[in-house]
Short mmCIF file of C-alpha atoms in Angstrom, two decimals:
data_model
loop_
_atom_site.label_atom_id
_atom_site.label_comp_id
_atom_site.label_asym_id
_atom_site.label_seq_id
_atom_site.Cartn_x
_atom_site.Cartn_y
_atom_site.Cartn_z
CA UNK T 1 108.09 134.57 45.41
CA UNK T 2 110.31 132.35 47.30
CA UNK T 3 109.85 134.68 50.62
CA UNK T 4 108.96 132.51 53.45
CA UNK T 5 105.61 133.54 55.76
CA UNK T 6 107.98 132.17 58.76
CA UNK T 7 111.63 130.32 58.95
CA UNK T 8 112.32 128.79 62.31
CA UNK T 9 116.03 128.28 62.95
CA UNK T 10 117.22 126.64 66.22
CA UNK T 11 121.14 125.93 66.97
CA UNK T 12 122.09 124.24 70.38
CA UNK T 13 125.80 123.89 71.18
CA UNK T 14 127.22 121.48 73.51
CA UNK T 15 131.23 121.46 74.81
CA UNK T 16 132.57 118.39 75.93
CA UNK T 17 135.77 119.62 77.82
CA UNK T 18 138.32 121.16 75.67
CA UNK T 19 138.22 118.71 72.90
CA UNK T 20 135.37 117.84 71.85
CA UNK T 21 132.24 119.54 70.56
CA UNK T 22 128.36 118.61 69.55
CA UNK T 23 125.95 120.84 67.56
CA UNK T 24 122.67 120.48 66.82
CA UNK T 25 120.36 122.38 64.34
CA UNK T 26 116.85 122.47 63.41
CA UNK T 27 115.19 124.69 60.77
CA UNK T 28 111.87 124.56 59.74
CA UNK T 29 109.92 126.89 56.81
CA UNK T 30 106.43 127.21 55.37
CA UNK T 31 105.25 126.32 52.08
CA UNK T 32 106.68 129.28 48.99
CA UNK T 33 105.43 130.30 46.28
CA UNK T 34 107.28 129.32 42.94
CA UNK T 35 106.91 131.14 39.35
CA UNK T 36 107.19 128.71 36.81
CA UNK T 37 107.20 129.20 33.28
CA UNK T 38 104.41 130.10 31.62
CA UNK T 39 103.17 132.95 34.44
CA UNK T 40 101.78 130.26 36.60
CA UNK T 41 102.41 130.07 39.87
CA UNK T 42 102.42 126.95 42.34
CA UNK T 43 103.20 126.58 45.94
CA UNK T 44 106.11 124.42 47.28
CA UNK T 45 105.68 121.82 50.24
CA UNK T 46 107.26 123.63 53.65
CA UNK T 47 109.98 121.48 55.16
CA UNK T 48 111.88 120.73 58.42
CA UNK T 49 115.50 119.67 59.00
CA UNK T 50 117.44 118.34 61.38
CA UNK T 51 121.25 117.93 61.48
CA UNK T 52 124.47 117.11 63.70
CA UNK T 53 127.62 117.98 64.27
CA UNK T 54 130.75 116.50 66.26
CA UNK T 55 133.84 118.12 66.22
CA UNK T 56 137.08 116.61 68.15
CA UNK T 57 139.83 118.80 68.71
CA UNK T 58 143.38 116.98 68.61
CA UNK T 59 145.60 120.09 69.04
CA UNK T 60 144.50 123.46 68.10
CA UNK T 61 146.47 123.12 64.43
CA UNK T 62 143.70 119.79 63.95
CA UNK T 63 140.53 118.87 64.48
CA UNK T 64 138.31 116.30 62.82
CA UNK T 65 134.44 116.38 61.99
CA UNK T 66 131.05 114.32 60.93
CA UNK T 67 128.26 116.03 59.99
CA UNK T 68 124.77 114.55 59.67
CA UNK T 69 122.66 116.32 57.60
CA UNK T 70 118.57 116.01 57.28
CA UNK T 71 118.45 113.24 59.71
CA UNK T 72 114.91 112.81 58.72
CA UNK T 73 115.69 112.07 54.98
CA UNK T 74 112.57 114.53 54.08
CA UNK T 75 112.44 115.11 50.19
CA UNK T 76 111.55 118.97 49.98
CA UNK T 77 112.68 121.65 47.37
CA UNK T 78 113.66 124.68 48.93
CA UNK T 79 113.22 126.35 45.36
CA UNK T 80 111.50 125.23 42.87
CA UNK T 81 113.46 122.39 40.60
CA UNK T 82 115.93 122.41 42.90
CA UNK T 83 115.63 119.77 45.13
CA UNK T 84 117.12 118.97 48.48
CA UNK T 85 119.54 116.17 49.09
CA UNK T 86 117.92 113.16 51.57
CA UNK T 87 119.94 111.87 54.28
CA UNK T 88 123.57 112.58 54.13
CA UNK T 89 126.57 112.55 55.80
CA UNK T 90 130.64 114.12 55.30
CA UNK T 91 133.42 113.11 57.29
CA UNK T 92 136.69 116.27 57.15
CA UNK T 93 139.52 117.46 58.80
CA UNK T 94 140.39 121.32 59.45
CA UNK T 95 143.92 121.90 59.54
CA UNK T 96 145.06 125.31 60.67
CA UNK T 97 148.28 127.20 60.63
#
């Protein structure tokens, strides 16, 4: 249960220069199969998802990121009951030392 027949994952990474960086991902997964209670057993949609990445790097102590998840907003459950969020996005900072 839960065990993929295939799971597709494709990460392209771009550099900008020194400072500032772009990744792109793309994963994709057949339909599972869930056991829910009772002994039954039901198979879950397959999904695809997209995201982005920009990093800028100010110094190398800091460096500041978006990242923009499930472009597509698909609704999908990766297992079962738990869903997956729709379109989303975070905004950070990494400070090193």
């Amino acid at each position: 249960y839960h065990l993929p027949r295939f799971d597709i994952r494709f990460l392209a990474r771009y550099n900008f220069g020194e400072k500032l960086y772009l990744n792109f991902e793309l994963f994709a997964r057949d339909g599972v199969y869930a056991l829910i209670p009772g002994n039954e057993d039901i198979r879950l949609k397959g999904f695809a998802d997209i995201n982005l990445r920009g990093t800028y790097k100010f110094s190398n102590y800091l460096s500041l990121f978006a990242d923009f998840n499930n472009l597509a907003s698909q609704r999908y459950e990766r297992y079962y009951r738990y869903p997956g969020f729709g379109f989303n996005c975070k905004l950070g900072g990494i400070l090193t030392f």
